[in-house]
Amino acid sequence: MRRQQLDSVRLPRHLLNSVEKPARYVGGEWNSVQKQSDVPVRFAFAFPDTYEIGMSNLALRILYSQLNQRQDTWCERVFAPWTDMEAGLRRLGLPLHSLESKTPLAGFDLVGFTLQYELSFTNVLNMLDLAGIPLRSAERGPKWPLIIAGGPVACHAEPLADAFDLLLIGEGEELTDELIDCYRRFNEQPDGFDKPAFLRAAAAIEGVYVPSLYTVSYHADGRIDSVKPVDASVPARIRRRVVRDLDQVGLLEHDLVPNTEIVHDRMFLEVMRGCPRGCRFCQAGMLYRPLRQRSVDALTRQADQLQKTTGYDELGLLSLSTSDYQELGPLTDQLLCHLTPQRTSLSLPSLRLDSFSLELMEKASSTRKSGLTFAPEAGTQRLRDVINKQIETEDLMAAMRLAFTGGWSGAKLYFMLGLPTETMEDVDGIAGMTESIRRLYRELPEKPKRRLTLTVSAAFFIPKPFTPFQWVAQEDQEQVWQKVSRLRDLLRRQGIRLQWHDLPSGRLEAVLARGDRRLFQVLETAWKNGQTFTAWSDHYDDAVWQAAFSEAGLDPAFYAGRARDQSEVLPWDHIDIGVRRGFLWREYEKALQGELTPECRIACTACGARCYEGGICLEHDG
């Protein structure tokens, strides 16, 4: 075997007693897996954030269960240690290690990171460094673990590409199995492991991207000239991997039960992947096309098994748009028949305003009353048309009237500031909408017993790759701050609370989302100067990041604040997610005209994703 044989790490009791949450680091959870250390493949699933966040991630739970069903593989977990544990590890000279066997990461065959958000990039570097693993793929010879990554951000992880031996593009259930099979073939060769040959073989698997097999050239002004494979044997574009039949994958039966409270501490059922709506700002809605659903029977069986094996008393339904699940009524009826006798509650996510049902919410609150969350996104109909959010103000008012009648006394409303073409009139519309809700509550026929509580959450719009808005410039922070200030002044009323996202970190997120490989130097410099957990507002230091950009000779505005034209080569153009570039551009043009595009189930718009279902893909440009 090529992997290093390293002794397990023993965390001293005094170190565990000195950190804030020692349960993050001890392992031994219910349904965690123990195997013999001599299994052919040792795989470390690495989540670059805290235990509480990572253990709430469904992809981790699915792949952990799936890989451990293989007799030849032991999948273990590792999370980013909080700053107190990191300091202790460095002080004592202890390497970062897995939870299950306490094996140092350098002793694994593969270390697989999941990239869920761009602001975790420096945590990836920090975890590699804590493990004593060289940061760059080019610096790691055959004795080192293969460093891979998947998750939604793997589709545009060019700023961090130099760190990875390969990236998994798309859905990982089938892809990960094929990659491990390929790895075993090369690892068991009598002449030893040939890493370059393995990487070339892996690049032939649909959905595998090997960054070292592609070269990037630039124009004098900094724009990308081309991204090309090193030779004709390497695919020119990497096609996203898609699971066609969800009933055959990801059906958890023995889910992990954490030792401590996590962010989403409940059982989960993933009811479908994809979304039919086509909101133009939504990257996930494009990445997870085409829409696929799990069957009611499969979901009900999974719920029964999870109740028996986890002991949870709450079940959540997951998808991008759960209210669009076509059999939601029959599903909730069946689930409640199974859940209610066990006093297990059903939790529903944010619901679309135009499909809100009091009957559905009463089902979900039959054992426990939960809060309501709606996402109008924009304060005026004009701007909602721009982003293709096909809901009317009347939909919101009707939903709130139903909720108030049913006994709810509040809700959380999500909006974005800085959307393309947004004006101050659109910002005023957010305040007008919340005032209309307040007035509706006061004018109810029966006097409410509780005071209305409304939370308005305003996020900083970030133009993301693979969306119709990937070409637009992000609005200047000063302009967005003026809108936040205006909204704050308008909402200074009892019962309405305004929350807004940090603007400088939102700017950095846009830079990293739209960035190229030259940003690796920025990431490394910022990390060396203490920038980890940058998604946490109290850890983000804008001055450090600005200095890192200056040292690298790069301007953040070049990435975040600059509009692109249709002909520009984008850093992620060599990744094929199935949605055509021409379709995205047409959607961008329609957005500027305020034209709507119907949802996929009403009319196919030839985005390209139908080809994954084996159907005839309509021939259009792009």
XYZ file of C-alpha atoms in Angstrom, residues 84-516:
433
model
C -8.836 26.995 20.553
C -8.263 23.392 19.436
C -6.064 24.506 16.552
C -3.841 26.419 18.979
C -3.612 23.361 21.205
C -2.722 21.033 18.327
C 0.006 23.354 17.100
C 1.383 23.901 20.607
C 1.632 20.156 21.248
C 2.818 19.307 17.733
C -0.185 17.055 17.054
C -1.459 16.612 13.466
C -5.057 16.986 12.330
C -6.681 13.560 12.419
C -9.905 11.662 11.820
C -12.654 11.249 14.401
C -13.149 7.495 14.037
C -9.614 6.078 14.315
C -7.677 9.242 15.216
C -5.439 8.580 12.187
C -3.460 11.629 10.948
C -4.750 12.857 7.594
C -1.375 12.169 6.026
C -2.028 8.465 6.656
C -5.062 8.247 4.357
C -5.251 7.252 0.704
C -7.691 10.016 -0.203
C -8.731 13.171 1.616
C -11.982 14.471 0.170
C -13.054 18.034 0.940
C -16.571 19.238 0.336
C -16.756 22.825 -0.933
C -20.107 24.260 0.082
C -19.184 27.971 0.102
C -16.267 30.059 -1.136
C -15.401 31.586 2.230
C -14.231 28.153 3.416
C -11.238 28.176 1.033
C -8.676 29.294 3.623
C -9.932 26.609 6.011
C -8.949 24.015 3.402
C -5.405 25.372 3.395
C -5.352 25.482 7.181
C -6.504 21.872 7.502
C -3.839 20.686 5.058
C -1.197 22.587 6.972
C -2.390 21.214 10.321
C -2.075 17.741 8.811
C 1.479 18.422 7.623
C 0.418 17.944 3.992
C 1.956 20.253 1.340
C -0.583 22.807 0.125
C -0.027 22.429 -3.621
C -0.692 19.326 -5.651
C 2.578 19.860 -7.520
C 4.487 19.537 -4.221
C 2.957 16.179 -3.267
C 4.595 12.992 -4.488
C 3.169 9.450 -4.472
C 3.475 8.996 -0.678
C 1.002 11.763 0.066
C -2.783 11.309 0.093
C -4.691 12.340 -2.990
C -6.432 15.607 -2.149
C -9.806 15.829 -3.865
C -12.903 17.992 -3.553
C -16.562 17.919 -4.463
C -19.661 19.899 -3.620
C -21.376 22.753 -5.468
C -18.392 25.119 -5.380
C -16.123 22.480 -6.963
C -17.638 23.633 -10.283
C -15.836 26.959 -9.959
C -13.009 26.377 -7.481
C -10.287 27.818 -9.732
C -8.832 30.050 -6.968
C -8.052 26.864 -5.012
C -7.371 24.572 -8.001
C -3.634 24.313 -7.309
C -4.378 22.587 -3.988
C -6.330 19.680 -5.473
C -5.227 16.607 -7.361
C -8.719 16.340 -8.760
C -12.214 17.757 -8.330
C -15.515 15.913 -8.615
C -17.969 17.912 -10.701
C -21.618 17.190 -9.958
C -23.369 14.590 -7.849
C -21.020 12.242 -6.077
C -22.818 8.994 -5.257
C -21.955 7.059 -8.413
C -18.905 9.147 -9.261
C -17.106 8.484 -5.962
C -17.544 4.732 -6.321
C -16.061 4.800 -9.821
C -13.133 6.905 -8.642
C -12.315 4.485 -5.805
C -12.496 1.536 -8.211
C -10.055 3.350 -10.487
C -7.769 4.162 -7.568
C -7.655 0.529 -6.453
C -6.594 -0.613 -9.918
C -3.587 1.717 -9.885
C -2.731 1.265 -6.216
C -2.449 -2.498 -6.599
C -0.028 -2.474 -9.538
C 3.113 -4.517 -8.844
C 5.352 -1.612 -9.911
C 3.785 0.728 -7.356
C 1.387 3.647 -7.600
C 1.887 5.796 -10.694
C 0.220 9.075 -9.746
C 0.463 10.811 -13.170
C -0.999 7.761 -14.898
C -3.781 7.517 -12.313
C -4.715 11.180 -12.763
C -4.975 10.737 -16.521
C -7.136 7.649 -16.080
C -9.331 9.469 -13.559
C -9.759 12.392 -15.980
C -11.500 9.992 -18.378
C -14.277 9.393 -15.815
C -17.282 11.614 -16.480
C -17.319 14.321 -13.804
C -13.619 14.193 -12.833
C -11.584 17.390 -13.302
C -7.798 17.230 -12.915
C -6.612 20.879 -12.768
C -2.966 20.015 -13.491
C -4.001 18.687 -16.908
C -5.245 22.124 -18.024
C -3.277 25.285 -18.740
C -4.641 28.809 -18.394
C -3.378 31.715 -20.493
C -4.208 35.389 -19.976
C -4.532 38.559 -22.020
C -2.376 41.545 -21.122
C -5.331 43.197 -19.388
C -5.813 40.205 -17.051
C -8.774 38.581 -18.772
C -8.500 34.878 -19.569
C -7.427 34.040 -23.118
C -8.018 30.271 -22.902
C -8.241 27.198 -20.686
C -6.911 24.204 -22.617
C -6.058 20.582 -21.859
C -2.369 19.717 -22.018
C -2.957 17.329 -24.935
C -5.681 15.738 -27.039
C -6.099 12.743 -24.706
C -7.620 15.001 -22.002
C -11.260 16.116 -22.414
C -11.588 19.742 -23.504
C -14.573 20.182 -21.152
C -15.525 18.372 -17.969
C -19.158 17.279 -17.921
C -21.046 17.423 -14.641
C -22.096 14.061 -13.265
C -25.818 13.566 -12.630
C -27.648 10.766 -10.824
C -30.657 9.792 -12.903
C -32.666 7.660 -10.442
C -32.691 9.107 -6.929
C -34.483 6.071 -5.511
C -31.285 4.098 -6.094
C -28.896 6.359 -4.149
C -28.632 8.360 -0.964
C -31.368 6.581 0.992
C -29.983 6.749 4.522
C -31.004 4.038 6.959
C -28.377 4.286 9.714
C -27.677 8.003 9.969
C -25.062 9.512 12.237
C -26.325 10.916 15.546
C -23.976 13.629 16.875
C -22.704 13.818 20.431
C -23.576 17.492 20.738
C -26.192 19.860 19.382
C -25.651 20.787 15.731
C -27.184 23.449 13.482
C -29.856 21.190 11.972
C -30.323 18.544 14.635
C -32.896 16.232 13.099
C -33.479 13.468 10.567
C -33.614 14.480 6.906
C -35.377 13.235 3.811
C -34.170 14.609 0.475
C -37.406 14.612 -1.509
C -35.988 15.811 -4.837
C -33.079 17.473 -6.604
C -33.359 20.418 -8.905
C -35.930 23.177 -9.089
C -38.388 23.942 -11.907
C -38.620 27.678 -11.256
C -35.546 29.217 -12.929
C -34.759 32.138 -10.602
C -31.963 33.973 -12.376
C -29.859 34.682 -9.285
C -29.940 31.074 -8.027
C -26.857 29.007 -8.766
C -28.228 25.834 -7.160
C -31.297 26.006 -9.394
C -29.013 25.753 -12.427
C -26.437 23.326 -11.028
C -28.940 20.674 -9.975
C -30.969 20.492 -13.175
C -32.849 18.471 -14.337
C -35.599 18.124 -11.746
C -35.751 14.599 -10.256
C -38.006 13.323 -7.477
C -37.877 10.433 -5.046
C -40.949 8.228 -4.719
C -43.301 8.474 -1.750
C -42.796 4.809 -0.932
C -38.997 5.105 -0.858
C -39.160 8.201 1.352
C -41.632 6.609 3.749
C -39.477 3.501 4.093
C -36.458 5.650 4.791
C -38.333 7.660 7.430
C -39.376 4.468 9.222
C -35.834 3.159 9.256
C -34.353 6.465 10.431
C -36.783 6.620 13.350
C -35.666 3.159 14.447
C -31.940 3.769 14.087
C -31.489 7.371 15.263
C -34.019 8.184 17.969
C -34.633 11.683 16.604
C -38.012 13.280 17.322
C -38.041 15.627 14.304
C -37.947 14.950 10.570
C -37.087 17.566 7.983
C -37.858 17.563 4.255
C -35.055 18.842 2.058
C -34.919 20.185 -1.489
C -34.473 23.499 -3.263
C -38.256 23.959 -3.444
C -40.087 21.379 -1.352
C -43.511 22.836 -2.094
C -42.905 21.912 -5.762
C -42.639 18.214 -4.912
C -45.578 16.864 -6.882
C -46.741 14.358 -4.277
C -46.225 16.541 -1.212
C -49.760 15.981 0.053
C -49.657 12.166 -0.096
C -46.111 12.196 1.294
C -46.955 14.299 4.345
C -50.078 12.214 4.968
C -48.070 8.994 4.954
C -45.264 10.454 7.037
C -47.630 11.748 9.690
C -49.278 8.331 9.952
C -45.859 6.925 10.792
C -44.472 9.872 12.797
C -47.369 10.949 15.003
C -47.606 7.728 17.087
C -43.917 8.193 17.908
C -44.462 11.877 18.755
C -42.059 12.821 15.977
C -42.661 16.183 14.358
C -42.447 17.102 10.686
C -40.385 20.159 9.749
C -40.918 21.992 6.469
C -38.391 24.407 4.936
C -39.047 27.788 3.377
C -42.196 27.541 1.256
C -43.068 29.346 -1.929
C -45.631 32.037 -1.363
C -47.759 30.931 -4.299
C -48.059 27.389 -2.958
C -48.493 28.084 0.749
C -51.179 25.925 2.287
C -52.629 26.262 5.760
C -53.516 22.578 5.620
C -49.882 21.730 4.921
C -48.592 23.910 7.746
C -51.117 22.461 10.155
C -49.827 19.007 9.267
C -46.289 20.142 9.989
C -47.296 21.724 13.298
C -49.511 18.906 14.533
C -46.925 18.018 17.159
C -44.786 21.170 17.258
C -45.459 24.697 15.965
C -42.570 25.940 13.858
C -41.743 29.355 12.461
C -42.650 30.500 8.969
C -40.054 31.553 6.414
C -40.798 33.149 3.047
C -38.430 34.502 0.388
C -39.974 37.286 -1.729
C -36.352 38.281 -2.648
C -37.352 41.736 -3.965
C -39.710 44.458 -2.818
C -41.393 45.304 -6.143
C -43.022 43.318 -8.894
C -40.741 44.912 -11.476
C -37.606 43.604 -9.783
C -39.137 40.197 -9.118
C -39.757 39.957 -12.871
C -36.101 40.820 -13.504
C -34.954 37.897 -11.371
C -37.773 35.618 -12.663
C -39.242 35.206 -9.180
C -42.751 34.506 -10.323
C -44.764 35.527 -7.292
C -47.073 38.477 -6.801
C -47.464 40.739 -3.797
C -50.957 39.272 -3.502
C -49.379 35.825 -3.025
C -47.487 37.088 0.002
C -50.525 38.769 1.507
C -52.692 35.709 0.933
C -50.078 33.467 2.555
C -49.728 35.756 5.560
C -53.512 36.013 5.947
C -53.758 32.219 6.006
C -50.923 31.978 8.508
C -52.387 34.591 10.839
C -55.790 32.923 10.645
C -54.119 29.627 11.529
C -52.560 31.049 14.682
C -49.114 32.168 13.562
C -47.984 35.564 14.792
C -44.842 36.151 12.799
C -42.522 35.184 9.966
C -39.069 35.696 8.547
C -38.819 37.331 5.120
C -35.723 37.014 2.930
C -34.700 39.754 0.482
C -31.578 40.645 -1.502
C -30.025 44.068 -1.912
C -27.923 45.016 -4.922
C -29.821 42.942 -7.485
C -29.295 43.935 -11.130
C -31.312 47.069 -12.077
C -32.366 47.646 -8.431
C -33.310 51.213 -7.507
C -34.131 52.907 -4.223
C -37.792 52.539 -5.161
C -37.330 48.775 -5.002
C -35.798 49.144 -1.538
C -38.775 51.218 -0.431
C -40.942 48.366 -1.699
C -39.474 46.048 0.937
C -40.553 48.446 3.659
C -43.946 48.866 2.026
C -44.452 45.118 1.917
C -43.665 44.679 5.619
C -45.942 47.584 6.499
C -48.770 45.938 4.571
C -48.246 42.779 6.626
C -48.365 44.772 9.855
C -51.589 46.409 8.758
C -53.065 43.043 7.776
C -52.288 41.649 11.233
C -53.828 44.633 13.029
C -57.017 44.395 10.943
C -57.731 40.713 11.604
C -61.408 40.120 12.554
C -60.337 38.484 15.808
C -57.896 40.420 17.991
C -54.539 38.578 17.993
C -53.388 37.390 21.404
C -49.704 37.876 20.633
C -47.703 40.752 19.226
C -46.618 40.465 15.604
C -42.937 39.602 15.150
C -41.460 40.075 11.697
C -37.809 39.606 10.783
C -36.579 41.087 7.517
C -33.285 39.557 6.372
C -31.372 41.398 3.651
C -28.515 39.598 1.879
C -25.875 41.220 -0.343
C -26.449 39.967 -3.912
C -23.496 37.971 -5.238
C -23.329 37.222 -8.993
C -22.512 33.505 -9.190
C -21.083 31.358 -11.997
C -23.476 29.292 -14.104
C -26.348 31.758 -13.638
C -27.759 34.371 -16.028
C -26.174 37.014 -13.779
C -22.632 35.611 -14.053
C -21.809 38.489 -16.412
C -23.024 41.395 -14.228
C -20.953 43.602 -11.948
C -21.591 43.365 -8.244
C -22.894 46.656 -6.918
C -20.459 48.852 -5.028
C -20.496 48.366 -1.259
C -21.170 52.034 -0.609
C -24.286 51.925 -2.767
C -25.560 48.826 -1.010
C -24.824 50.358 2.391
C -26.972 53.364 1.435
C -29.805 50.920 0.728
C -29.280 49.152 4.059
C -29.390 52.516 5.829
C -32.543 53.499 4.000
C -34.214 50.221 4.869
C -33.123 50.457 8.481
C -34.677 53.909 8.772
C -37.932 52.769 7.188
C -38.279 49.703 9.418
C -37.804 51.401 12.778
C -41.159 50.160 13.982
C -42.191 47.878 16.800
C -42.242 44.206 15.879
C -40.007 44.456 12.803
C -36.364 43.430 13.086
C -33.870 43.989 10.278
C -30.867 41.733 9.733
C -28.290 42.288 7.011
C -25.222 40.416 5.850
C -21.678 41.707 6.170
C -20.819 43.684 3.035
C -16.986 43.292 2.892
C -17.160 39.495 3.233
C -19.904 39.485 0.586
C -17.509 41.314 -1.703
C -14.824 38.701 -1.051
C -17.296 35.903 -1.739
C -18.015 37.425 -5.156
C -14.286 37.696 -5.884
C -13.656 34.043 -5.006
C -16.777 32.848 -6.817
C -15.699 34.535 -10.058
C -11.967 34.164 -9.588
C -9.184 32.397 -11.465
